[in-house]
Tab-separated table of C-alpha atoms in Angstrom:
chain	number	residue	atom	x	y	z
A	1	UNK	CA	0.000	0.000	0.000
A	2	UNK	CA	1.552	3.386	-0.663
A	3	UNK	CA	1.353	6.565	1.741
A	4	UNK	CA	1.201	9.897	1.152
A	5	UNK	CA	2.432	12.510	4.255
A	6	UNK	CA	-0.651	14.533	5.655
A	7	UNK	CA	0.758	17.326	8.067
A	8	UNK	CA	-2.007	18.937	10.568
A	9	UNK	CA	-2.559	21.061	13.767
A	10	UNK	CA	-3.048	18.791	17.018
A	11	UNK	CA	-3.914	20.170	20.231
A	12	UNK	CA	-1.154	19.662	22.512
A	13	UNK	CA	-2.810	18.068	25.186
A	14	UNK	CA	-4.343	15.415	22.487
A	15	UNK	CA	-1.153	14.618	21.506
A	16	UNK	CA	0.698	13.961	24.915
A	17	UNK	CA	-2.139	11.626	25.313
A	18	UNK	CA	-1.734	10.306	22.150
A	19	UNK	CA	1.581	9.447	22.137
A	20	UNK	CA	0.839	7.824	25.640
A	21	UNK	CA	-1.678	5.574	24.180
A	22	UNK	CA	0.415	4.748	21.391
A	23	UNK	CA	3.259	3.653	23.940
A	24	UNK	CA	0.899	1.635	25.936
A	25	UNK	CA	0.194	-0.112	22.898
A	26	UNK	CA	3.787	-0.492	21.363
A	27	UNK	CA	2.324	1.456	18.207
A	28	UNK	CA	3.746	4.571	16.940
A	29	UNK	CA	1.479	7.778	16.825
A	30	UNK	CA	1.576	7.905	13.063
A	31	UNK	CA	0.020	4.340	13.062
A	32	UNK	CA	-3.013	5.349	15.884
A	33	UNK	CA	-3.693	8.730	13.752
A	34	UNK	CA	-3.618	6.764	10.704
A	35	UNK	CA	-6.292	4.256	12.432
A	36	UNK	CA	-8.337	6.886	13.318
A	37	UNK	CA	-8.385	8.488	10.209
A	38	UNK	CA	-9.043	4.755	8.551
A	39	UNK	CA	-12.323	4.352	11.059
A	40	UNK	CA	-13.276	8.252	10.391
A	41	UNK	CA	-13.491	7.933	6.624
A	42	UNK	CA	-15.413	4.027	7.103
A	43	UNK	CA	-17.828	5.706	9.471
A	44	UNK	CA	-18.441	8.471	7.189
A	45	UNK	CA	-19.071	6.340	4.196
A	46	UNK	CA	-21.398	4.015	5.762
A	47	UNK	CA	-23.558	6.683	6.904
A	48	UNK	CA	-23.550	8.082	3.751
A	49	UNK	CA	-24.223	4.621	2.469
A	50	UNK	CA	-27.242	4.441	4.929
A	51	UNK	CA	-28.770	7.764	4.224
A	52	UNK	CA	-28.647	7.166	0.072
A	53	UNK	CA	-30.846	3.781	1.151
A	54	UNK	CA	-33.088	5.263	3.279
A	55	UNK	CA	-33.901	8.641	0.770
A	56	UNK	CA	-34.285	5.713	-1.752
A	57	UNK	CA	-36.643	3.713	-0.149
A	58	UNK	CA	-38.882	6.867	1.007
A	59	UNK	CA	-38.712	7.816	-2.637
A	60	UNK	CA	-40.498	4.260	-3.639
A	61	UNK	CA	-42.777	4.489	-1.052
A	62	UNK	CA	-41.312	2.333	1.954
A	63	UNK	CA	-43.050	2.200	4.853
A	64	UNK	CA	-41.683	4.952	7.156
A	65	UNK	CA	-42.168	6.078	10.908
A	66	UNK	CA	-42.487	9.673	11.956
A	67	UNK	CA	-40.356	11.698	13.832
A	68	UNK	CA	-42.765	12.158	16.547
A	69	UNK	CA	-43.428	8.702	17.354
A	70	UNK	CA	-39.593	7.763	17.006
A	71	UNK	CA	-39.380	10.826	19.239
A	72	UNK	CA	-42.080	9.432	21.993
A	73	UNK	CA	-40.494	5.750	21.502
A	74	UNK	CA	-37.313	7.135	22.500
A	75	UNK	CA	-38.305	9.051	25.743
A	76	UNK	CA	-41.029	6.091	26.838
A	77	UNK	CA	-40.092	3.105	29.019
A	78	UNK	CA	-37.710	0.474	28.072
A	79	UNK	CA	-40.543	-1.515	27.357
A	80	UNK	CA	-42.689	0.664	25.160
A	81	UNK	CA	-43.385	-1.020	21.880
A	82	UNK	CA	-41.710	-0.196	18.414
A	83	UNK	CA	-43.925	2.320	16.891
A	84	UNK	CA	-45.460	0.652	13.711
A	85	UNK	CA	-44.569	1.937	10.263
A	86	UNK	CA	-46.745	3.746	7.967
A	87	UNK	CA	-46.866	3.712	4.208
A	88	UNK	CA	-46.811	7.608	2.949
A	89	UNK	CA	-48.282	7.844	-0.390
């Protein structure tokens, strides 16, 4: 795999505790930035990924559950039901 440098502003504090965790873990702090990075970007695209899904199924007419009922779900019991989905047309 090739690399390519990638110089950027760190907070000094971040990095003293950086280069601690990379220590603990007998990894350099290139290779624990470059990890993060590597999970950023992967996080990023799957989102992405999920989003372009769900705007496609809401554009065919999936069934779909409202904000306010995902909203009451969230803030009832643990054992409140699933709000059921509706079908918008």
């Amino acid at each position: 795999m090739s690399t390519a440098s990638l110089t950027t502003r760190i907070d000094t504090n971040l990095k003293t505790e950086l280069e601690q965790i990379a220590r603990f873990d007998r990894r350099s702090a290139s290779f624990m930035t470059n990890q993060a990075i590597k999970n950023l970007v992967e996080e990023r695209k799957a989102t992405r990924e999920l989003i372009q899904t769900g705007l496609s199924l809401v554009k065919t007419g999936a069934a779909t559950l409202s904000s306010d009922d995902i909203h009451q779900w969230f803030m009832a019991g643990e054992d409140a039901p699933f709000p059921q989905s509706q079908i918008i047309e």
